[in-house]
JSON list of C-alpha atoms in Angstrom, two decimals:
[
{"chain": "A", "resi": 1, "resn": "GLY", "atom": "CA", "xyz": [109.53, 126.72, 77.55]},
{"chain": "A", "resi": 2, "resn": "VAL", "atom": "CA", "xyz": [110.26, 124.84, 74.45]},
{"chain": "A", "resi": 3, "resn": "GLU", "atom": "CA", "xyz": [108.85, 126.02, 71.19]},
{"chain": "A", "resi": 4, "resn": "SER", "atom": "CA", "xyz": [108.87, 123.92, 68.08]},
{"chain": "A", "resi": 5, "resn": "VAL", "atom": "CA", "xyz": [110.33, 125.74, 65.11]},
{"chain": "A", "resi": 6, "resn": "GLU", "atom": "CA", "xyz": [108.94, 124.34, 61.88]},
{"chain": "A", "resi": 7, "resn": "GLU", "atom": "CA", "xyz": [111.15, 126.10, 59.34]},
{"chain": "A", "resi": 8, "resn": "LEU", "atom": "CA", "xyz": [114.77, 127.00, 59.98]},
{"chain": "A", "resi": 9, "resn": "SER", "atom": "CA", "xyz": [117.05, 128.94, 57.70]},
{"chain": "A", "resi": 10, "resn": "ALA", "atom": "CA", "xyz": [120.29, 127.31, 56.58]},
{"chain": "A", "resi": 11, "resn": "GLU", "atom": "CA", "xyz": [122.22, 129.45, 59.10]},
{"chain": "A", "resi": 12, "resn": "GLN", "atom": "CA", "xyz": [119.92, 128.48, 61.98]},
{"chain": "A", "resi": 13, "resn": "LEU", "atom": "CA", "xyz": [120.17, 124.82, 61.04]},
{"chain": "A", "resi": 14, "resn": "ALA", "atom": "CA", "xyz": [123.98, 125.03, 61.00]},
{"chain": "A", "resi": 15, "resn": "ALA", "atom": "CA", "xyz": [123.95, 126.87, 64.35]},
{"chain": "A", "resi": 16, "resn": "SER", "atom": "CA", "xyz": [121.74, 124.19, 65.94]},
{"chain": "A", "resi": 17, "resn": "GLY", "atom": "CA", "xyz": [124.70, 121.81, 65.76]},
{"chain": "A", "resi": 18, "resn": "GLY", "atom": "CA", "xyz": [126.85, 124.15, 67.86]},
{"chain": "A", "resi": 19, "resn": "SER", "atom": "CA", "xyz": [127.09, 124.95, 71.53]},
{"chain": "A", "resi": 20, "resn": "PRO", "atom": "CA", "xyz": [123.98, 125.57, 73.63]},
{"chain": "A", "resi": 21, "resn": "LEU", "atom": "CA", "xyz": [124.70, 129.33, 73.62]},
{"chain": "A", "resi": 22, "resn": "LEU", "atom": "CA", "xyz": [124.96, 129.45, 69.82]},
{"chain": "A", "resi": 23, "resn": "ARG", "atom": "CA", "xyz": [121.82, 127.31, 69.47]},
{"chain": "A", "resi": 24, "resn": "THR", "atom": "CA", "xyz": [119.86, 129.58, 71.83]},
{"chain": "A", "resi": 25, "resn": "ALA", "atom": "CA", "xyz": [121.07, 132.76, 70.16]},
{"chain": "A", "resi": 26, "resn": "SER", "atom": "CA", "xyz": [120.19, 131.58, 66.67]},
{"chain": "A", "resi": 27, "resn": "LEU", "atom": "CA", "xyz": [116.71, 130.46, 67.70]},
{"chain": "A", "resi": 28, "resn": "ASP", "atom": "CA", "xyz": [116.12, 133.67, 69.70]},
{"chain": "A", "resi": 29, "resn": "LEU", "atom": "CA", "xyz": [116.65, 135.62, 66.50]},
{"chain": "A", "resi": 30, "resn": "ALA", "atom": "CA", "xyz": [113.81, 133.64, 64.95]},
{"chain": "A", "resi": 31, "resn": "HIS", "atom": "CA", "xyz": [111.52, 134.74, 67.79]},
{"chain": "A", "resi": 32, "resn": "ALA", "atom": "CA", "xyz": [112.69, 138.37, 67.88]},
{"chain": "A", "resi": 33, "resn": "ALA", "atom": "CA", "xyz": [109.66, 139.44, 65.86]},
{"chain": "A", "resi": 34, "resn": "GLY", "atom": "CA", "xyz": [107.55, 139.72, 69.00]},
{"chain": "A", "resi": 35, "resn": "ALA", "atom": "CA", "xyz": [107.20, 136.18, 70.28]},
{"chain": "A", "resi": 36, "resn": "LYS", "atom": "CA", "xyz": [107.12, 135.75, 74.05]},
{"chain": "A", "resi": 37, "resn": "LEU", "atom": "CA", "xyz": [110.33, 134.29, 75.46]},
{"chain": "A", "resi": 38, "resn": "GLY", "atom": "CA", "xyz": [109.24, 134.12, 79.12]},
{"chain": "A", "resi": 39, "resn": "GLY", "atom": "CA", "xyz": [108.67, 131.01, 81.13]},
{"chain": "A", "resi": 40, "resn": "ARG", "atom": "CA", "xyz": [112.19, 130.39, 82.39]},
{"chain": "A", "resi": 41, "resn": "LYS", "atom": "CA", "xyz": [110.95, 129.87, 85.95]},
{"chain": "A", "resi": 42, "resn": "ALA", "atom": "CA", "xyz": [108.29, 127.43, 84.77]},
{"chain": "A", "resi": 43, "resn": "ALA", "atom": "CA", "xyz": [110.87, 125.51, 82.74]},
{"chain": "A", "resi": 44, "resn": "LEU", "atom": "CA", "xyz": [113.14, 125.23, 85.77]},
{"chain": "A", "resi": 45, "resn": "ARG", "atom": "CA", "xyz": [110.28, 124.03, 87.98]},
{"chain": "A", "resi": 46, "resn": "LEU", "atom": "CA", "xyz": [109.31, 121.45, 85.38]},
{"chain": "A", "resi": 47, "resn": "ARG", "atom": "CA", "xyz": [112.92, 120.31, 85.12]},
{"chain": "A", "resi": 48, "resn": "ASP", "atom": "CA", "xyz": [113.26, 119.96, 88.88]},
{"chain": "A", "resi": 49, "resn": "THR", "atom": "CA", "xyz": [110.03, 117.98, 89.15]},
{"chain": "A", "resi": 50, "resn": "LEU", "atom": "CA", "xyz": [110.96, 115.66, 86.29]},
{"chain": "A", "resi": 51, "resn": "LEU", "atom": "CA", "xyz": [114.43, 114.93, 87.66]},
{"chain": "A", "resi": 52, "resn": "ARG", "atom": "CA", "xyz": [113.42, 114.67, 91.32]},
{"chain": "A", "resi": 53, "resn": "GLY", "atom": "CA", "xyz": [110.62, 112.20, 90.64]},
{"chain": "A", "resi": 54, "resn": "GLY", "atom": "CA", "xyz": [112.59, 110.17, 88.10]},
{"chain": "A", "resi": 55, "resn": "LEU", "atom": "CA", "xyz": [110.00, 111.05, 85.48]},
{"chain": "A", "resi": 56, "resn": "ALA", "atom": "CA", "xyz": [112.44, 112.42, 82.89]},
{"chain": "A", "resi": 57, "resn": "ALA", "atom": "CA", "xyz": [113.99, 109.05, 82.11]},
{"chain": "A", "resi": 58, "resn": "ALA", "atom": "CA", "xyz": [110.62, 107.28, 82.29]},
{"chain": "A", "resi": 59, "resn": "LEU", "atom": "CA", "xyz": [109.03, 109.73, 79.83]},
{"chain": "A", "resi": 60, "resn": "LEU", "atom": "CA", "xyz": [111.96, 109.47, 77.44]},
{"chain": "A", "resi": 61, "resn": "VAL", "atom": "CA", "xyz": [111.72, 105.67, 77.50]},
{"chain": "A", "resi": 62, "resn": "LEU", "atom": "CA", "xyz": [107.95, 105.69, 77.02]},
{"chain": "A", "resi": 63, "resn": "LEU", "atom": "CA", "xyz": [108.18, 108.14, 74.12]},
{"chain": "A", "resi": 64, "resn": "GLY", "atom": "CA", "xyz": [110.88, 106.00, 72.52]},
{"chain": "A", "resi": 65, "resn": "ARG", "atom": "CA", "xyz": [108.79, 102.85, 72.93]},
{"chain": "A", "resi": 66, "resn": "GLN", "atom": "CA", "xyz": [105.69, 104.54, 71.53]},
{"chain": "A", "resi": 67, "resn": "ARG", "atom": "CA", "xyz": [107.70, 105.70, 68.51]},
{"chain": "A", "resi": 68, "resn": "ALA", "atom": "CA", "xyz": [108.66, 102.09, 67.76]},
{"chain": "A", "resi": 69, "resn": "THR", "atom": "CA", "xyz": [105.33, 100.43, 68.50]},
{"chain": "A", "resi": 70, "resn": "VAL", "atom": "CA", "xyz": [103.26, 102.85, 66.44]},
{"chain": "A", "resi": 71, "resn": "CYS", "atom": "CA", "xyz": [104.55, 101.12, 63.31]},
{"chain": "A", "resi": 72, "resn": "THR", "atom": "CA", "xyz": [104.55, 97.53, 64.52]},
{"chain": "A", "resi": 73, "resn": "LEU", "atom": "CA", "xyz": [101.41, 97.24, 66.63]},
{"chain": "A", "resi": 74, "resn": "THR", "atom": "CA", "xyz": [99.00, 99.38, 64.61]},
{"chain": "A", "resi": 75, "resn": "ASP", "atom": "CA", "xyz": [96.37, 97.44, 62.71]},
{"chain": "A", "resi": 76, "resn": "SER", "atom": "CA", "xyz": [95.36, 100.35, 60.52]},
{"chain": "A", "resi": 77, "resn": "PRO", "atom": "CA", "xyz": [95.76, 99.82, 56.76]},
{"chain": "A", "resi": 78, "resn": "HIS", "atom": "CA", "xyz": [96.32, 103.57, 56.31]},
{"chain": "A", "resi": 79, "resn": "LEU", "atom": "CA", "xyz": [100.06, 103.93, 55.86]},
{"chain": "A", "resi": 80, "resn": "LYS", "atom": "CA", "xyz": [99.93, 107.71, 55.73]},
{"chain": "A", "resi": 81, "resn": "LEU", "atom": "CA", "xyz": [98.26, 107.78, 59.17]},
{"chain": "A", "resi": 82, "resn": "ILE", "atom": "CA", "xyz": [100.84, 105.40, 60.62]},
{"chain": "A", "resi": 83, "resn": "GLY", "atom": "CA", "xyz": [103.66, 107.50, 59.17]},
{"chain": "A", "resi": 84, "resn": "GLU", "atom": "CA", "xyz": [102.10, 110.66, 60.59]},
{"chain": "A", "resi": 85, "resn": "LEU", "atom": "CA", "xyz": [101.81, 109.07, 64.06]},
{"chain": "A", "resi": 86, "resn": "HIS", "atom": "CA", "xyz": [105.44, 107.92, 63.92]},
{"chain": "A", "resi": 87, "resn": "ASP", "atom": "CA", "xyz": [106.58, 111.39, 62.89]},
{"chain": "A", "resi": 88, "resn": "ARG", "atom": "CA", "xyz": [104.58, 113.01, 65.71]},
{"chain": "A", "resi": 89, "resn": "CYS", "atom": "CA", "xyz": [106.03, 110.61, 68.29]},
{"chain": "A", "resi": 90, "resn": "HIS", "atom": "CA", "xyz": [109.52, 111.37, 67.03]},
{"chain": "A", "resi": 91, "resn": "GLU", "atom": "CA", "xyz": [108.83, 115.11, 67.10]},
{"chain": "A", "resi": 92, "resn": "VAL", "atom": "CA", "xyz": [107.62, 114.98, 70.72]},
{"chain": "A", "resi": 93, "resn": "LEU", "atom": "CA", "xyz": [110.60, 112.81, 71.71]},
{"chain": "A", "resi": 94, "resn": "ALA", "atom": "CA", "xyz": [113.02, 115.26, 70.07]},
{"chain": "A", "resi": 95, "resn": "GLN", "atom": "CA", "xyz": [111.29, 118.27, 71.63]},
{"chain": "A", "resi": 96, "resn": "PHE", "atom": "CA", "xyz": [111.39, 116.72, 75.11]},
{"chain": "A", "resi": 97, "resn": "ALA", "atom": "CA", "xyz": [115.04, 115.73, 74.63]},
{"chain": "A", "resi": 98, "resn": "ASP", "atom": "CA", "xyz": [115.83, 119.32, 73.56]},
{"chain": "A", "resi": 99, "resn": "PHE", "atom": "CA", "xyz": [114.04, 120.65, 76.63]},
{"chain": "A", "resi": 100, "resn": "LEU", "atom": "CA", "xyz": [116.13, 118.44, 78.89]},
{"chain": "A", "resi": 101, "resn": "ALA", "atom": "CA", "xyz": [119.36, 119.26, 77.05]},
{"chain": "A", "resi": 102, "resn": "GLN", "atom": "CA", "xyz": [118.71, 123.01, 77.36]},
{"chain": "A", "resi": 103, "resn": "ASN", "atom": "CA", "xyz": [117.59, 122.99, 80.99]},
{"chain": "A", "resi": 104, "resn": "CYS", "atom": "CA", "xyz": [119.59, 120.23, 82.70]},
{"chain": "A", "resi": 105, "resn": "GLU", "atom": "CA", "xyz": [123.21, 119.78, 83.59]},
{"chain": "A", "resi": 106, "resn": "PRO", "atom": "CA", "xyz": [124.90, 116.95, 81.67]},
{"chain": "A", "resi": 107, "resn": "ARG", "atom": "CA", "xyz": [125.87, 115.17, 84.90]},
{"chain": "A", "resi": 108, "resn": "GLY", "atom": "CA", "xyz": [122.28, 115.21, 86.14]},
{"chain": "A", "resi": 109, "resn": "LEU", "atom": "CA", "xyz": [121.03, 113.79, 82.87]},
{"chain": "A", "resi": 110, "resn": "ALA", "atom": "CA", "xyz": [123.73, 111.14, 82.80]},
{"chain": "A", "resi": 111, "resn": "ALA", "atom": "CA", "xyz": [122.76, 110.05, 86.31]},
{"chain": "A", "resi": 112, "resn": "ALA", "atom": "CA", "xyz": [119.05, 109.94, 85.44]},
{"chain": "A", "resi": 113, "resn": "LEU", "atom": "CA", "xyz": [119.36, 107.95, 82.22]},
{"chain": "A", "resi": 114, "resn": "PRO", "atom": "CA", "xyz": [120.26, 104.26, 82.01]},
{"chain": "A", "resi": 115, "resn": "THR", "atom": "CA", "xyz": [123.20, 103.27, 79.82]},
{"chain": "A", "resi": 116, "resn": "ALA", "atom": "CA", "xyz": [122.66, 102.89, 76.09]},
{"chain": "A", "resi": 117, "resn": "GLY", "atom": "CA", "xyz": [122.97, 99.11, 76.44]},
{"chain": "A", "resi": 118, "resn": "ASP", "atom": "CA", "xyz": [120.31, 99.04, 79.15]},
{"chain": "A", "resi": 119, "resn": "LEU", "atom": "CA", "xyz": [118.03, 101.28, 77.10]},
{"chain": "A", "resi": 120, "resn": "VAL", "atom": "CA", "xyz": [118.20, 98.77, 74.25]},
{"chain": "A", "resi": 121, "resn": "SER", "atom": "CA", "xyz": [118.25, 95.45, 76.11]},
{"chain": "A", "resi": 122, "resn": "LEU", "atom": "CA", "xyz": [116.14, 96.15, 79.19]},
{"chain": "A", "resi": 123, "resn": "GLN", "atom": "CA", "xyz": [113.88, 98.97, 78.02]},
{"chain": "A", "resi": 124, "resn": "GLY", "atom": "CA", "xyz": [113.36, 97.73, 74.46]},
{"chain": "A", "resi": 125, "resn": "LEU", "atom": "CA", "xyz": [114.32, 100.94, 72.67]},
{"chain": "A", "resi": 126, "resn": "GLU", "atom": "CA", "xyz": [115.68, 101.03, 69.15]},
{"chain": "A", "resi": 127, "resn": "PRO", "atom": "CA", "xyz": [119.47, 101.56, 69.15]},
{"chain": "A", "resi": 128, "resn": "GLU", "atom": "CA", "xyz": [119.24, 104.89, 67.32]},
{"chain": "A", "resi": 129, "resn": "VAL", "atom": "CA", "xyz": [116.83, 106.22, 69.96]},
{"chain": "A", "resi": 130, "resn": "ALA", "atom": "CA", "xyz": [119.01, 104.94, 72.81]},
{"chain": "A", "resi": 131, "resn": "PHE", "atom": "CA", "xyz": [122.11, 106.64, 71.41]},
{"chain": "A", "resi": 132, "resn": "HIS", "atom": "CA", "xyz": [120.17, 109.84, 70.76]},
{"chain": "A", "resi": 133, "resn": "LEU", "atom": "CA", "xyz": [119.09, 109.91, 74.40]},
{"chain": "A", "resi": 134, "resn": "ARG", "atom": "CA", "xyz": [122.59, 109.20, 75.69]},
{"chain": "A", "resi": 135, "resn": "ARG", "atom": "CA", "xyz": [123.93, 112.08, 73.57]},
{"chain": "A", "resi": 136, "resn": "LEU", "atom": "CA", "xyz": [121.96, 114.44, 75.82]},
{"chain": "A", "resi": 137, "resn": "ALA", "atom": "CA", "xyz": [124.87, 114.21, 78.25]},
{"chain": "A", "resi": 138, "resn": "PRO", "atom": "CA", "xyz": [127.94, 114.70, 76.02]},
{"chain": "A", "resi": 139, "resn": "GLY", "atom": "CA", "xyz": [131.26, 113.77, 77.49]},
{"chain": "A", "resi": 140, "resn": "GLU", "atom": "CA", "xyz": [129.71, 111.72, 80.27]},
{"chain": "A", "resi": 141, "resn": "LEU", "atom": "CA", "xyz": [131.04, 108.18, 80.47]},
{"chain": "A", "resi": 142, "resn": "GLU", "atom": "CA", "xyz": [128.86, 105.13, 80.80]},
{"chain": "A", "resi": 143, "resn": "PRO", "atom": "CA", "xyz": [128.99, 103.85, 84.43]},
{"chain": "A", "resi": 144, "resn": "ALA", "atom": "CA", "xyz": [130.90, 100.71, 83.40]},
{"chain": "A", "resi": 145, "resn": "GLN", "atom": "CA", "xyz": [133.58, 102.81, 81.70]},
{"chain": "A", "resi": 146, "resn": "ALA", "atom": "CA", "xyz": [133.82, 105.28, 84.58]},
{"chain": "A", "resi": 147, "resn": "ALA", "atom": "CA", "xyz": [134.71, 102.48, 87.02]},
{"chain": "A", "resi": 148, "resn": "ALA", "atom": "CA", "xyz": [137.51, 101.14, 84.79]}
]
């Protein structure tokens, strides 16, 4: 499972930029007050299904597109509503990306995701979203660079 943590302490926020082990340990301390930490088997089954069916990359692309189009294609004059929708789309995208980063091997993610250039040019994602998604597999080269 992935749980959204609304308020992090300064130490937890600093630890979230570290290794996966440090990130997990710092967030586990936040849940030590009795929250249920089970669901590892369910998370692994979800991961396997998403990667096997090619749904992980498709969902990431769709969430990234929705994040961008909420602002441009909404006819509502209520700016606060549009901002709230954009924030929610970004929150879901970040939560799904965190789930994949915590439960998938970097090589598997790199193989499932298109290159950053393809995400922008072919899939229509904003560059910042494309680079955020490609950072899920740190140290993995783009296919064009790996062949060189």
